C-alpha positions as a LaTeX table, in Angstrom:
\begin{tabular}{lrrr}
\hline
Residue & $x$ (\AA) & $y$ (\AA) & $z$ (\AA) \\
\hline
Unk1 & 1.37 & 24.40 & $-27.18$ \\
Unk2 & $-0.05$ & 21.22 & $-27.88$ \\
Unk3 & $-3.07$ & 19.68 & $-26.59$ \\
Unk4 & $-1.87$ & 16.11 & $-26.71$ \\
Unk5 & $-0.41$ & 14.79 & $-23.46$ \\
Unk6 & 2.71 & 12.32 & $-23.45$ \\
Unk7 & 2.98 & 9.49 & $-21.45$ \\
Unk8 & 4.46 & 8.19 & $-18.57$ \\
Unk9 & 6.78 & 5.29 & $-20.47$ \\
Unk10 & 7.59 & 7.74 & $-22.95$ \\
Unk11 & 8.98 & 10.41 & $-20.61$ \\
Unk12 & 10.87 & 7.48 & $-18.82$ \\
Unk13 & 12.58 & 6.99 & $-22.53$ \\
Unk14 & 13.08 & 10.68 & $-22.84$ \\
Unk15 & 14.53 & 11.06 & $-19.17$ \\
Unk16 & 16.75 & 8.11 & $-19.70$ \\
Unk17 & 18.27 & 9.54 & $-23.42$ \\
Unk18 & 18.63 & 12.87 & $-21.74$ \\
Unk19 & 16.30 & 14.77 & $-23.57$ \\
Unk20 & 13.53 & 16.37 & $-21.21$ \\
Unk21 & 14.91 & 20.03 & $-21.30$ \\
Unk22 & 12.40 & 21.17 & $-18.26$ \\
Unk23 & 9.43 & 20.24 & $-16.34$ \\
Unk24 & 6.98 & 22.17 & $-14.45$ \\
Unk25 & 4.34 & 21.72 & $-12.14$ \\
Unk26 & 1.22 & 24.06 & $-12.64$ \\
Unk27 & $-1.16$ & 24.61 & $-10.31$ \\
Unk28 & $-4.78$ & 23.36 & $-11.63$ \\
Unk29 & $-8.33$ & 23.67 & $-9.51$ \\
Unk30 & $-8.23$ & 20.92 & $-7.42$ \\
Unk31 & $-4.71$ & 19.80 & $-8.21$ \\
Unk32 & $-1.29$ & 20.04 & $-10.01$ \\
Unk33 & $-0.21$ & 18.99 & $-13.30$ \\
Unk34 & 3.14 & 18.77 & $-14.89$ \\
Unk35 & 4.05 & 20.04 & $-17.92$ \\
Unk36 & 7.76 & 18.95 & $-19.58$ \\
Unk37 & 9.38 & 20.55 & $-22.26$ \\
Unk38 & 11.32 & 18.37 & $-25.18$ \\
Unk39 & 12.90 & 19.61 & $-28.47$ \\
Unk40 & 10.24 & 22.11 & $-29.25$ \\
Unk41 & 7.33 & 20.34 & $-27.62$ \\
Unk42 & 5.59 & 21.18 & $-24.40$ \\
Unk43 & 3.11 & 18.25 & $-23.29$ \\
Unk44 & 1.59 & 17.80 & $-20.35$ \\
Unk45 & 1.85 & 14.55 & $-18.44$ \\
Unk46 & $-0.85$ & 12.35 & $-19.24$ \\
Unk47 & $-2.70$ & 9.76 & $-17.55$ \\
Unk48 & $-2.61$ & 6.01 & $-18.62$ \\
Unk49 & $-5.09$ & 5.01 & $-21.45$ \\
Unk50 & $-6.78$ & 8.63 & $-21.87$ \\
Unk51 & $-5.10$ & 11.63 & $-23.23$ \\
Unk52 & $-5.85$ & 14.02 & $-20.31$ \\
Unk53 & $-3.62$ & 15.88 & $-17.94$ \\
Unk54 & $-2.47$ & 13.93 & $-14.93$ \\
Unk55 & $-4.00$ & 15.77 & $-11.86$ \\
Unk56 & $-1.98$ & 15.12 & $-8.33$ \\
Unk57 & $-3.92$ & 16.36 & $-5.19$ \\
Unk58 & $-0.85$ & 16.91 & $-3.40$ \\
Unk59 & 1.83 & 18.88 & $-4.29$ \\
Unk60 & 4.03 & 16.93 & $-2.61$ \\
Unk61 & 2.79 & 13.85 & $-3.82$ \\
Unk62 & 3.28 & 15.42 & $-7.19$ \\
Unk63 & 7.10 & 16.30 & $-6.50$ \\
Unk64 & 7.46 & 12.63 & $-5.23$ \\
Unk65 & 6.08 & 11.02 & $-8.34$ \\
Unk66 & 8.60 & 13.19 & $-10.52$ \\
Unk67 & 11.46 & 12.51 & $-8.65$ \\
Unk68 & 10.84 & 8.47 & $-7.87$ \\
Unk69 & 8.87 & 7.32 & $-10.83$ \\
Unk70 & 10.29 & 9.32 & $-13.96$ \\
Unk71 & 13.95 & 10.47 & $-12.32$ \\
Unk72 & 13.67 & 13.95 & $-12.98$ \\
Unk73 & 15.09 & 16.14 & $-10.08$ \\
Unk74 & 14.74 & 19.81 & $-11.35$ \\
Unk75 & 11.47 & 21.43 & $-11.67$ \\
Unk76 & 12.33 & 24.72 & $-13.91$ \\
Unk77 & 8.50 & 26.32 & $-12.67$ \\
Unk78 & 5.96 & 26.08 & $-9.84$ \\
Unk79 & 3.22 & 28.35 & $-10.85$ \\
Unk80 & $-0.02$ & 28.29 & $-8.66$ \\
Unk81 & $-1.82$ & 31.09 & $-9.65$ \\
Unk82 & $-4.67$ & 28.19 & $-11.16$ \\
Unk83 & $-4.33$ & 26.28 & $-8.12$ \\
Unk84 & $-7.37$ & 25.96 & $-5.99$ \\
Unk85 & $-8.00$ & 23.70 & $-2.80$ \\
Unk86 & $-11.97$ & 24.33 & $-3.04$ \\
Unk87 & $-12.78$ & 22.35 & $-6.54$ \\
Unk88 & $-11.50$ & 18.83 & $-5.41$ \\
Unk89 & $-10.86$ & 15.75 & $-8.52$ \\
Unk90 & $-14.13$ & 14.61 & $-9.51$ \\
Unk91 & $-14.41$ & 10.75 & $-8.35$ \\
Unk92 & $-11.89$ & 10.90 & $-6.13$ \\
Unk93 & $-13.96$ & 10.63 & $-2.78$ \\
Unk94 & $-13.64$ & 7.24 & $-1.73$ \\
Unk95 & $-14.98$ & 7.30 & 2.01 \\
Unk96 & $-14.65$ & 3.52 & 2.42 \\
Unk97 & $-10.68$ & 3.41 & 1.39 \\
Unk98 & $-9.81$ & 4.37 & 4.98 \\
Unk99 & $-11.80$ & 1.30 & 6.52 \\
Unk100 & $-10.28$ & $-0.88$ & 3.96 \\
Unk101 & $-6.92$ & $-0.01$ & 4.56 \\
Unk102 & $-7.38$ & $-0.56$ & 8.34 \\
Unk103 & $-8.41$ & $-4.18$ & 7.63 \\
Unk104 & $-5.77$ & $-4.37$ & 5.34 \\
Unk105 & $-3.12$ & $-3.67$ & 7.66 \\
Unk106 & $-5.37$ & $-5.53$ & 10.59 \\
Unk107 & $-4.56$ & $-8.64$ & 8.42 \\
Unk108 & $-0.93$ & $-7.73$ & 7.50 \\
Unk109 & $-0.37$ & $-7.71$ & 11.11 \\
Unk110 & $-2.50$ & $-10.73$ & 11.88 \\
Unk111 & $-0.55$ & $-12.97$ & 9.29 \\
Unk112 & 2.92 & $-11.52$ & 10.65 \\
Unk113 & 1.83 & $-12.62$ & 14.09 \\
Unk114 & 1.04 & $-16.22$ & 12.87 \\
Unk115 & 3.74 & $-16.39$ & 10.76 \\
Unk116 & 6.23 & $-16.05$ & 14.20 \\
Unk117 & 4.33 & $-18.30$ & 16.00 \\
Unk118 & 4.62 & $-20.64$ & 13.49 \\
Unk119 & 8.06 & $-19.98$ & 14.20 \\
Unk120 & 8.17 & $-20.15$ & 17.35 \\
Unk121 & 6.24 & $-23.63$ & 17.56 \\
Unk122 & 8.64 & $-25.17$ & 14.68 \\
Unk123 & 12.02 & $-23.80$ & 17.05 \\
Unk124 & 10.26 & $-25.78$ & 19.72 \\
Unk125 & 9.49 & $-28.71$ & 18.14 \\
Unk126 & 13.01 & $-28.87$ & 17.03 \\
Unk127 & 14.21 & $-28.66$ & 19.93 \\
Unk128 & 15.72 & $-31.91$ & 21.50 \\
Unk129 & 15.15 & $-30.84$ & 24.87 \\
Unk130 & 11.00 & $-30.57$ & 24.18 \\
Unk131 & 9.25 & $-32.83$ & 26.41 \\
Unk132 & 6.85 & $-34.94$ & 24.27 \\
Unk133 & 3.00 & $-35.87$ & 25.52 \\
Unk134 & 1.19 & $-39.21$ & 23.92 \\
Unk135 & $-2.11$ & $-38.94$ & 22.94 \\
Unk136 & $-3.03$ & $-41.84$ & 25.28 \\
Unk137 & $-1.91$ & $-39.51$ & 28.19 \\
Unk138 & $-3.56$ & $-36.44$ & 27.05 \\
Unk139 & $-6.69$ & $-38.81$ & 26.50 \\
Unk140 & $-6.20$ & $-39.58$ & 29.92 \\
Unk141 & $-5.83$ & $-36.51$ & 31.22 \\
Unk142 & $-8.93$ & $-35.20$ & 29.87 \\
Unk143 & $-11.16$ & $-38.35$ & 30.87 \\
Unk144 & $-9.88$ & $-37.21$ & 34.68 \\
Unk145 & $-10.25$ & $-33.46$ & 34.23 \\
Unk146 & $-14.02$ & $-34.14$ & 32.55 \\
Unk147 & $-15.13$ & $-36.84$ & 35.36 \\
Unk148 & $-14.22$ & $-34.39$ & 37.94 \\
Unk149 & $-16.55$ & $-31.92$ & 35.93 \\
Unk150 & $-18.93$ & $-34.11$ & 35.93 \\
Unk151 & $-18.42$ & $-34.31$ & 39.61 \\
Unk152 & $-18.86$ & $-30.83$ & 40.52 \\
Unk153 & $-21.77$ & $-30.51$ & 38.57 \\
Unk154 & $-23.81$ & $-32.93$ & 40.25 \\
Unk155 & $-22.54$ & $-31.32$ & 43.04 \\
Unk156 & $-24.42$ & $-28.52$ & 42.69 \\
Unk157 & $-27.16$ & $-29.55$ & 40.91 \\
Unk158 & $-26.14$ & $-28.06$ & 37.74 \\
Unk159 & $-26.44$ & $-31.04$ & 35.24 \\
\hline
\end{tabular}
């Protein structure tokens, strides 16, 4: 078997001209790999820009990526007699990427909110039945509303 790994745009050719012949996911410490079979070749999947075995944590995650990314359905072997849970990916651990992807959504949600407000405010302003206010009688408003301030203030000896 070959050392050399093949890559994700080539398998994408191969799966589209029908000639992956098998695939197989292999149970690695830490992870799984997949390993796909064409003419006489078996390579595993490589990862972009290095030619080392693609590692997926989850098996499932694994079985996804096969299935969405490169189209392949059938998996001819599942062997995880190398698998082990206890040696995780080196450099994986990213303990911030949980806080990040709170804010993350925190602002998705934030700019969905606005965004139907906005909404909302441009429906009413539409609206022919929307009472307008001048700015002379909000100015107005507010010079009676802050003179009565004023007024209770002194009242009690707050100013």
């Amino acid at each position: 078997m070959s050392t050399h790994t093949i890559d994700t745009a080539t398998v994408k050719r191969l799966v589209e001209a029908r000639a992956i012949h098998g695939a197989a996911i292999i149970g690695q410490p830490g992870g799984w790999s997949v390993l796909l079979k064409y003419g006489m070749e078996e390579r595993p999947l490589g990862i972009q820009r290095a030619d080392r075995p693609r590692l997926w944590r989850s098996l499932d995650t694994c079985v996804d990526y096969l299935k969405e990314e490169l189209h392949i359905g059938r998996v001819d072997l599942l062997d995880a007699t190398g698998y082990s849970a206890q040696n995780p990916l080196p450099g994986k651990s990213r303990p911030d990427a949980a806080e990040r992807m709170r804010k993350a959504f925190a602002a998705s949600y934030h700019d969905h909110w606005f965004r139907e407000q906005v909404e909302i405010a441009l429906k009413e302003a539409d609206d022919p039945a929307t009472e307008w206010v001048s700015h002379e009688e909000v100015e107005a408003m507010f010079v009676q509303r802050r003179s009565a301030l004023r007024a209770r203030s002194t009242a009690t000896g707050a100013e």
